[in-house]
Amino acid sequence: MEPVIVIGAGLAGCEAAWQLAQRGIPVELHEMKPRKKTPAHHSDDFGELVCSNSLRSDQLENAVGLLKEELRRLGSLILRCADEHRVEAGGALAVDRHAFSGAITRAVKEHPLITVVEGEVTEIPAEGNVIVASGPLTSEALSERIKAFFPESRYLNFYDAAAPLVTFESVDMTSAWFASRYDKGTPDYINCPLTEEEYDAFWTELCAAQEAEVHGFEDKQVFEGCMPVEVMARRGKQTLCYGPLKPRGLKDPKTGKEPFAVVQLRKDNAEGSIYNLVGFQTHLKWPEQRRVFSMIPALRSAEFVRYGVMHRNTYLDSPRMLDRYYRVKHEPRVCFAGQITGVEGYVESTASGFLAAVELARRLQGKPPVDFPQETAVGALALYISNETVGDFQPMNVNFGIIPPLGYKVKGKRNKNAELSRRALEILDKLDPAEL
Ligand code: FAD
């Protein structure tokens, strides 16, 4: 059998390659790292997390928690590696990013049916079955070819940003403390308090700090889910206090009271030697990041091991271009998977790679598609991005709004969400694993 060509060994590409290979389909996985790297990729490993090390909530009352649980039950490689390399993060699934990517890389490289081909792909292959999973920062040459592949349609952009990382050693723990919000679960976060005076000074400088230039992207569209902290700050003095600096449920043990504002730091590796500033994705110039973020008392002498950066993030106008199996409508031998399809987030990118591969494998084996129903998060996401009635298409995280309602009343939002998850998992569990 001719191998399926998968372009990009990110979260979606690795998941897709693995699922195809597990079903006996040979794969050629093309990755331009380490020869060439996008501005957000730093490591040579596959499945690199370009910003936060959190795969977000792991609770079934949350749609991304449901999506994770579905992927676990469906045998996802990415979820297996995440579970194996998780670090404590309250109700979220956060991972040691290096161990996580290392495990993905080993699994993919050691699979007898996957051949890794190093180097940039600059064309969509003219023949054969292809999954393009080159991500939101697809290299320029391939990006141009993708544009030409869809002459009628729009190829869209938005800004995305990553948060800085600091060493644990350099955090002043005399003015910070470990706790999770409302003391739920283990005390996984470092909480850095600010008094009202300190917050005022910090906010003033943050609003006025110099931003780095971004070239070739003049229509500054900002995606709400990953908004730079300085952009959020400029919306009003209190905005951050209801967002990333929210003090609710965080009592400073020194005073027994909630401070005026709190910056939270989350563990970024298993050893706990590196922490990220939660919600501090930023576009400020690097010296400005050091100057302004060092105004947070516990970060006065912080050592930044990586500064926040901002990038162009490219995606297809999928409702007009792709079907529910992530296949190109006018040329179904080509599928797209990952963030480039307009699904937003690590887990969502993984889910699209999973579904595209499972459906492609079935097609190659002469079987009908599975048609994951809309009641499941995996199915709902694919149906959303291929829904032609969606006009102004924006990248979207999985959410319960794209899953059909229960049809009966359940008291309380959390209970209702838990019930939606229960229904989804029940449907999924009825699928015959041998058939997938
Ligand atoms: P990627 O993981 O980017 O993988 C694509 C791979 O393709 C890369 O390895 C790349 O080197 C390779 N490649 C690119 N072009 C070529 C080519 N021409 N030939 C061969 N290989 C190629 N999501 C979250 O859930 N949380 C976050 O904190 C978060 N932060 C983000 C920050 C930034 C700056 C960006 C851009 C995105 C962020 N996202 C975040 C969104 C998204 O979840 C990630 O981008 C995710 O990695 C997407 O997975 P993917 O598999 O689609 O692409």
XYZ file of C-alpha atoms and ligand atoms in Angstrom:
489
model
C 0.000 0.000 0.000
C 1.230 3.510 -0.833
C 2.058 5.417 2.344
C -0.135 8.303 3.447
C 1.838 11.536 3.468
C 1.440 13.478 6.712
C 2.947 16.978 6.710
C 3.977 18.288 10.131
C 4.911 16.326 13.263
C 3.022 18.562 15.684
C 0.165 17.409 17.887
C -2.258 16.784 15.008
C 0.323 15.250 12.643
C 1.741 12.834 15.244
C -1.724 11.761 16.352
C -2.792 11.214 12.728
C 0.375 9.308 11.779
C 0.078 7.102 14.850
C -3.611 6.288 14.314
C -3.020 5.382 10.658
C -0.023 3.212 11.501
C -1.897 1.474 14.322
C -4.479 0.487 11.699
C -1.827 -1.047 9.468
C -1.471 1.905 7.077
C 2.092 2.953 6.244
C 2.868 6.630 6.796
C 5.522 9.036 5.620
C 5.687 11.789 8.227
C 7.387 14.950 6.931
C 8.739 17.458 9.450
C 10.948 20.440 8.761
C 12.458 20.491 12.275
C 15.291 20.520 13.164
C 16.479 21.984 9.837
C 13.963 24.799 9.941
C 11.842 26.045 12.815
C 8.843 28.361 13.031
C 9.321 31.393 15.315
C 7.415 29.599 18.119
C 9.108 26.180 17.935
C 12.339 25.770 19.889
C 12.915 22.061 20.468
C 13.884 19.343 17.972
C 11.219 17.012 19.320
C 7.789 16.318 17.843
C 4.494 17.375 19.425
C 6.048 20.502 20.884
C 3.855 22.723 23.070
C 4.549 26.213 21.769
C 3.226 28.123 24.774
C 1.487 26.968 27.939
C 2.249 23.477 29.248
C -1.404 23.044 30.191
C -3.893 21.042 28.145
C -6.549 22.854 30.207
C -9.297 21.393 32.397
C -9.441 17.685 33.052
C -12.958 17.803 34.525
C -15.986 16.348 32.795
C -18.007 19.479 33.590
C -15.795 21.224 31.074
C -15.978 20.516 27.328
C -12.223 20.211 26.934
C -12.254 17.715 29.826
C -14.811 15.684 27.898
C -12.760 15.896 24.698
C -9.720 14.582 26.573
C -11.660 11.709 28.089
C -13.034 10.756 24.669
C -9.537 10.791 23.188
C -8.246 8.652 26.056
C -10.955 6.062 25.480
C -10.256 6.147 21.738
C -6.561 5.348 22.262
C -4.969 8.731 21.523
C -1.170 8.771 21.529
C -1.019 12.416 22.614
C -3.332 11.865 25.602
C -1.393 8.777 26.653
C 1.878 10.737 26.631
C 0.220 13.662 28.460
C -1.140 11.401 31.196
C 2.248 9.731 31.580
C 4.039 13.047 31.991
C 1.543 15.161 33.877
C 2.631 17.668 36.497
C 0.324 18.805 39.299
C -1.983 21.626 38.196
C -5.184 21.405 40.241
C -8.069 20.304 38.014
C -6.081 20.834 34.822
C -3.923 18.439 32.817
C -0.508 20.090 32.613
C 2.611 18.278 31.469
C 6.374 18.344 31.663
C 6.757 19.673 28.130
C 10.139 18.070 27.402
C 9.238 14.624 28.714
C 5.888 14.814 26.913
C 7.363 15.685 23.509
C 10.198 13.203 24.027
C 7.694 10.388 24.557
C 5.710 11.350 21.442
C 8.881 11.520 19.363
C 10.045 8.093 20.509
C 6.650 6.464 19.917
C 6.397 7.879 16.407
C 9.992 7.221 15.373
C 9.939 3.673 16.706
C 6.686 2.688 14.990
C 7.537 0.188 12.235
C 4.968 1.664 9.837
C 6.017 5.303 10.212
C 8.915 6.681 8.186
C 10.040 10.118 9.288
C 11.276 12.347 6.463
C 13.203 15.418 7.565
C 12.830 18.671 5.624
C 10.403 21.386 4.638
C 7.550 20.417 2.317
C 6.954 23.185 -0.211
C 4.126 21.669 -2.296
C 0.948 19.771 -1.576
C 1.830 16.380 -3.132
C 0.094 16.029 -6.515
C -0.949 12.426 -5.903
C -1.836 10.044 -3.121
C -3.494 10.545 0.232
C -2.244 13.497 2.207
C -2.911 14.999 5.643
C -1.646 18.563 5.957
C -0.990 19.228 9.656
C 1.617 21.954 9.363
C 0.044 24.123 12.043
C -0.814 27.792 12.483
C 2.754 28.762 11.606
C 3.007 26.739 8.388
C 6.190 27.687 6.540
C 5.825 30.445 3.993
C 6.448 28.323 0.880
C 3.822 25.745 1.831
C 1.475 28.491 2.942
C 1.624 29.994 -0.550
C 0.811 26.604 -2.098
C -2.142 26.150 0.251
C -3.466 29.564 -0.754
C -3.214 28.575 -4.410
C -4.922 25.237 -3.679
C -8.071 27.134 -2.631
C -8.254 29.917 -5.212
C -11.862 30.814 -4.405
C -11.580 30.923 -0.665
C -10.077 32.936 2.105
C -6.992 31.960 4.035
C -7.309 33.780 7.355
C -5.060 35.083 10.107
C -5.109 36.245 13.667
C -2.520 37.089 16.271
C -1.478 34.587 18.901
C 0.881 35.051 21.782
C 2.913 33.012 24.264
C 3.638 33.757 27.937
C 7.100 34.086 29.536
C 8.807 31.481 31.739
C 10.822 32.171 34.902
C 13.013 29.977 37.121
C 11.590 28.889 40.480
C 14.843 29.818 42.184
C 14.428 33.436 41.187
C 10.869 33.809 42.564
C 10.840 35.572 45.928
C 8.839 33.104 48.007
C 8.899 35.438 50.997
C 6.209 37.451 49.233
C 4.457 34.550 47.432
C 2.789 31.333 48.530
C 1.703 27.965 47.140
C -2.064 27.325 46.859
C -4.815 26.408 44.452
C -7.858 28.661 44.160
C -10.318 28.042 47.033
C -7.730 25.520 48.330
C -9.208 22.945 45.970
C -6.910 19.991 45.289
C -3.170 20.192 45.825
C -1.480 23.602 46.280
C 0.014 23.688 42.809
C 0.248 27.382 41.950
C 2.654 30.018 43.191
C 0.578 33.063 44.044
C 2.210 36.476 43.789
C 0.120 39.154 45.533
C -0.071 42.862 44.713
C -1.480 45.607 46.932
C -3.738 48.201 45.323
C -0.821 50.630 45.109
C 1.479 48.058 43.551
C -1.240 47.053 41.100
C -1.872 50.678 40.054
C 1.807 51.230 39.321
C 2.071 47.908 37.464
C -1.069 48.565 35.410
C 0.073 52.068 34.411
C 3.432 50.786 33.172
C 1.905 47.763 31.455
C -0.484 49.947 29.463
C 2.295 52.276 28.359
C 5.014 49.655 27.698
C 6.496 49.344 24.228
C 5.237 46.554 21.993
C 7.409 44.647 19.554
C 6.740 45.254 15.869
C 4.846 42.698 13.841
C 5.471 42.873 10.123
C 3.071 42.055 7.320
C 0.017 41.833 9.465
C -1.635 45.187 9.593
C -5.273 44.341 10.315
C -4.604 43.690 13.995
C -7.205 41.063 14.849
C -6.811 39.718 18.357
C -8.181 36.367 19.393
C -9.959 36.703 22.730
C -8.814 33.289 23.993
C -5.149 34.231 23.864
C -5.221 37.994 24.230
C -1.937 39.677 25.151
C -1.982 40.824 28.769
C -1.164 44.429 27.769
C -4.115 44.533 25.339
C -6.410 43.259 28.074
C -4.972 45.822 30.523
C -5.770 48.711 28.192
C -9.457 47.798 28.270
C -9.742 49.260 31.769
C -8.052 49.451 35.132
C -10.117 46.636 36.644
C -10.128 44.264 33.659
C -7.105 42.219 34.765
C -8.574 41.874 38.266
C -11.464 39.969 36.728
C -9.114 38.021 34.438
C -5.618 36.603 34.993
C -4.994 38.648 38.169
C -8.253 37.653 39.842
C -7.698 37.293 43.628
C -10.922 35.312 44.345
C -10.359 32.229 46.481
C -6.697 33.062 47.139
C -6.154 34.094 50.774
C -2.639 35.273 51.545
C -1.554 33.193 54.601
C 0.323 36.249 55.926
C -2.802 38.414 56.166
C -5.589 35.824 56.038
C -7.193 38.016 53.348
C -7.527 38.050 49.577
C -4.969 40.520 48.184
C -6.022 43.256 45.748
C -4.631 41.254 42.816
C -2.727 37.976 42.375
C -0.450 36.787 39.578
C -0.373 32.992 39.423
C 2.610 30.928 38.302
C 2.164 27.356 37.114
C 4.802 24.635 37.145
C 6.242 24.136 33.667
C 8.351 21.012 34.197
C 8.204 17.953 36.443
C 11.118 19.124 38.592
C 9.338 22.390 39.302
C 12.418 24.392 38.342
C 10.558 26.488 35.743
C 7.215 28.277 36.064
C 5.039 30.149 33.563
C 3.092 33.335 34.229
C -0.506 32.233 33.814
C -2.418 34.438 31.359
C 0.633 36.587 30.624
C 0.880 35.954 26.903
C 2.434 39.135 25.636
C 3.678 41.109 22.697
C 5.900 43.550 24.592
C 9.533 44.070 23.677
C 11.719 41.763 25.748
C 13.416 44.459 27.884
C 9.938 45.870 28.560
C 8.727 42.453 29.730
C 11.590 42.299 32.193
C 11.010 45.868 33.380
C 7.229 45.686 33.792
C 6.820 42.100 35.051
C 9.579 42.697 37.610
C 7.236 45.220 39.228
C 5.320 42.228 40.616
C 6.951 42.012 44.085
C 7.637 38.253 44.008
C 9.197 38.613 40.540
C 11.474 41.526 41.481
C 14.583 39.469 40.670
C 12.962 36.971 38.326
C 15.185 35.228 35.828
C 13.340 34.920 32.504
C 14.276 31.719 30.680
C 11.942 32.551 27.822
C 10.171 35.775 26.986
C 6.633 35.962 25.658
C 6.278 36.264 21.886
C 3.504 36.953 19.426
C 2.935 35.310 16.070
C 0.734 35.302 13.072
C -1.620 32.350 13.226
C -3.047 31.094 9.955
C -6.134 28.990 9.362
C -8.519 27.967 6.594
C -12.045 29.185 6.120
C -12.957 25.568 6.804
C -16.783 25.734 6.589
C -16.368 26.493 2.904
C -13.448 24.154 2.278
C -13.609 21.019 4.422
C -16.154 18.279 5.122
C -16.858 16.586 8.472
C -13.868 14.267 7.958
C -11.532 17.280 7.516
C -11.273 16.392 3.809
C -10.977 19.058 1.141
C -14.378 19.197 -0.528
C -13.036 19.637 -4.050
C -10.162 17.134 -3.629
C -10.972 14.603 -0.895
C -7.650 12.752 -1.123
C -6.251 15.749 0.790
C -7.222 16.320 4.434
C -6.192 19.090 6.805
C -5.777 18.582 10.537
C -4.825 20.657 13.570
C -5.005 24.340 14.270
C -4.790 25.187 10.546
C -8.405 23.950 10.221
C -9.617 26.552 12.727
C -9.952 24.255 15.706
C -8.302 26.145 18.543
C -6.035 24.557 21.133
C -3.730 21.632 21.781
C -6.439 19.082 22.549
C -8.684 20.248 19.711
C -5.756 19.989 17.263
C -5.101 16.454 18.495
C -8.787 15.536 18.087
C -8.872 16.686 14.475
C -5.732 14.677 13.676
C -7.338 11.665 15.310
C -10.618 11.909 13.418
C -9.046 12.680 10.026
C -6.797 9.617 10.365
C -9.484 7.208 11.555
C -11.813 8.155 8.715
C -8.995 7.995 6.151
C -7.902 4.577 7.413
C -11.452 3.277 7.078
C -11.719 4.631 3.550
C -8.454 2.981 2.561
C -9.728 -0.286 4.020
C -12.969 -0.005 2.039
C -15.111 0.591 5.129
C -17.833 3.232 5.578
C -17.008 6.270 7.758
C -17.700 6.173 11.504
C -19.545 9.510 11.525
C -18.798 10.468 15.139
C -22.129 11.990 16.250
C -22.570 15.607 17.300
C -23.292 14.465 20.857
C -19.598 13.589 21.185
C -17.028 16.368 21.494
C -14.825 14.810 18.783
C -17.789 14.737 16.381
C -19.195 18.150 17.368
C -15.882 19.859 16.653
C -15.624 18.353 13.161
C -19.237 19.224 12.411
C -18.724 22.792 13.615
C -15.698 23.505 11.472
C -17.434 22.070 8.370
C -20.757 23.796 9.009
C -21.428 26.009 5.994
C -23.954 28.118 7.876
C -21.111 29.515 10.019
C -20.449 32.817 8.248
C -17.616 34.704 9.928
C -15.477 31.710 10.830
C -13.125 32.168 13.805
C -10.899 29.565 15.454
C -12.799 27.978 18.281
C -12.129 25.941 21.379
C -14.414 22.997 22.007
C -17.432 24.038 24.116
C -20.807 22.654 25.120
C -22.547 25.180 22.847
C -21.714 23.064 19.778
C -23.123 19.883 21.366
C -26.928 19.347 21.077
C -28.896 20.033 24.285
C -30.107 17.163 26.470
C -33.802 17.632 25.759
C -34.624 17.500 29.477
C -33.983 19.789 32.437
C -31.009 19.369 34.760
C -30.546 21.865 37.619
C -27.302 23.839 37.601
C -24.778 24.405 34.786
C -22.151 22.034 36.180
C -24.672 19.218 36.534
C -25.975 19.860 33.039
C -22.456 19.764 31.600
C -21.656 16.584 33.518
C -24.808 15.034 32.073
C -23.815 16.074 28.525
C -20.449 14.402 29.123
C -22.070 11.272 30.488
C -24.248 11.037 27.375
C -21.269 11.553 25.051
C -19.166 8.881 26.734
C -22.067 6.446 26.738
C -22.444 6.880 22.959
C -18.721 6.509 22.464
C -18.528 3.373 24.592
C -21.134 1.729 22.359
C -18.881 2.065 19.316
C -17.135 -1.210 18.554
C -13.383 -0.593 19.157
C -12.549 -3.232 16.528
C -14.544 -1.174 14.025
C -12.538 1.973 14.696
P 1.946 22.425 15.425
O 1.970 21.827 16.774
O 2.445 23.816 15.232
O 2.715 21.451 14.445
C 2.980 21.771 13.104
C 4.306 21.139 12.717
O 4.471 21.301 11.303
C 5.494 21.805 13.378
O 6.303 20.830 13.977
C 6.203 22.524 12.230
O 7.606 22.537 12.389
C 5.804 21.682 11.030
N 5.815 22.384 9.740
C 5.345 23.613 9.448
N 5.487 23.861 8.123
C 6.064 22.763 7.582
C 6.471 22.418 6.262
N 6.303 23.241 5.236
N 7.047 21.210 6.054
C 7.243 20.336 7.087
N 6.880 20.609 8.361
C 6.284 21.810 8.598
N -3.028 26.209 22.199
C -3.283 25.858 23.492
O -4.112 24.967 23.747
N -2.622 26.475 24.517
C -1.686 27.435 24.301
O -1.108 27.937 25.236
C -1.410 27.821 22.956
N -0.506 28.778 22.690
C -0.194 29.086 21.420
C 0.805 30.050 21.170
C 1.159 30.356 19.878
C 2.247 31.357 19.635
C 0.508 29.719 18.799
C 0.898 30.027 17.393
C -0.489 28.795 19.026
C -0.866 28.471 20.328
N -1.860 27.535 20.608
C -2.125 27.171 21.910
C -2.701 27.006 19.534
C -2.450 25.556 19.081
O -3.014 24.686 20.013
C -1.015 25.185 18.847
O -0.528 25.975 17.809
C -0.852 23.691 18.489
O 0.507 23.374 18.567
C -1.396 23.343 17.130
O -1.103 22.004 16.807
P -0.819 21.565 15.306
O -0.506 20.127 15.325
O -1.935 22.027 14.451
O 0.456 22.431 14.857
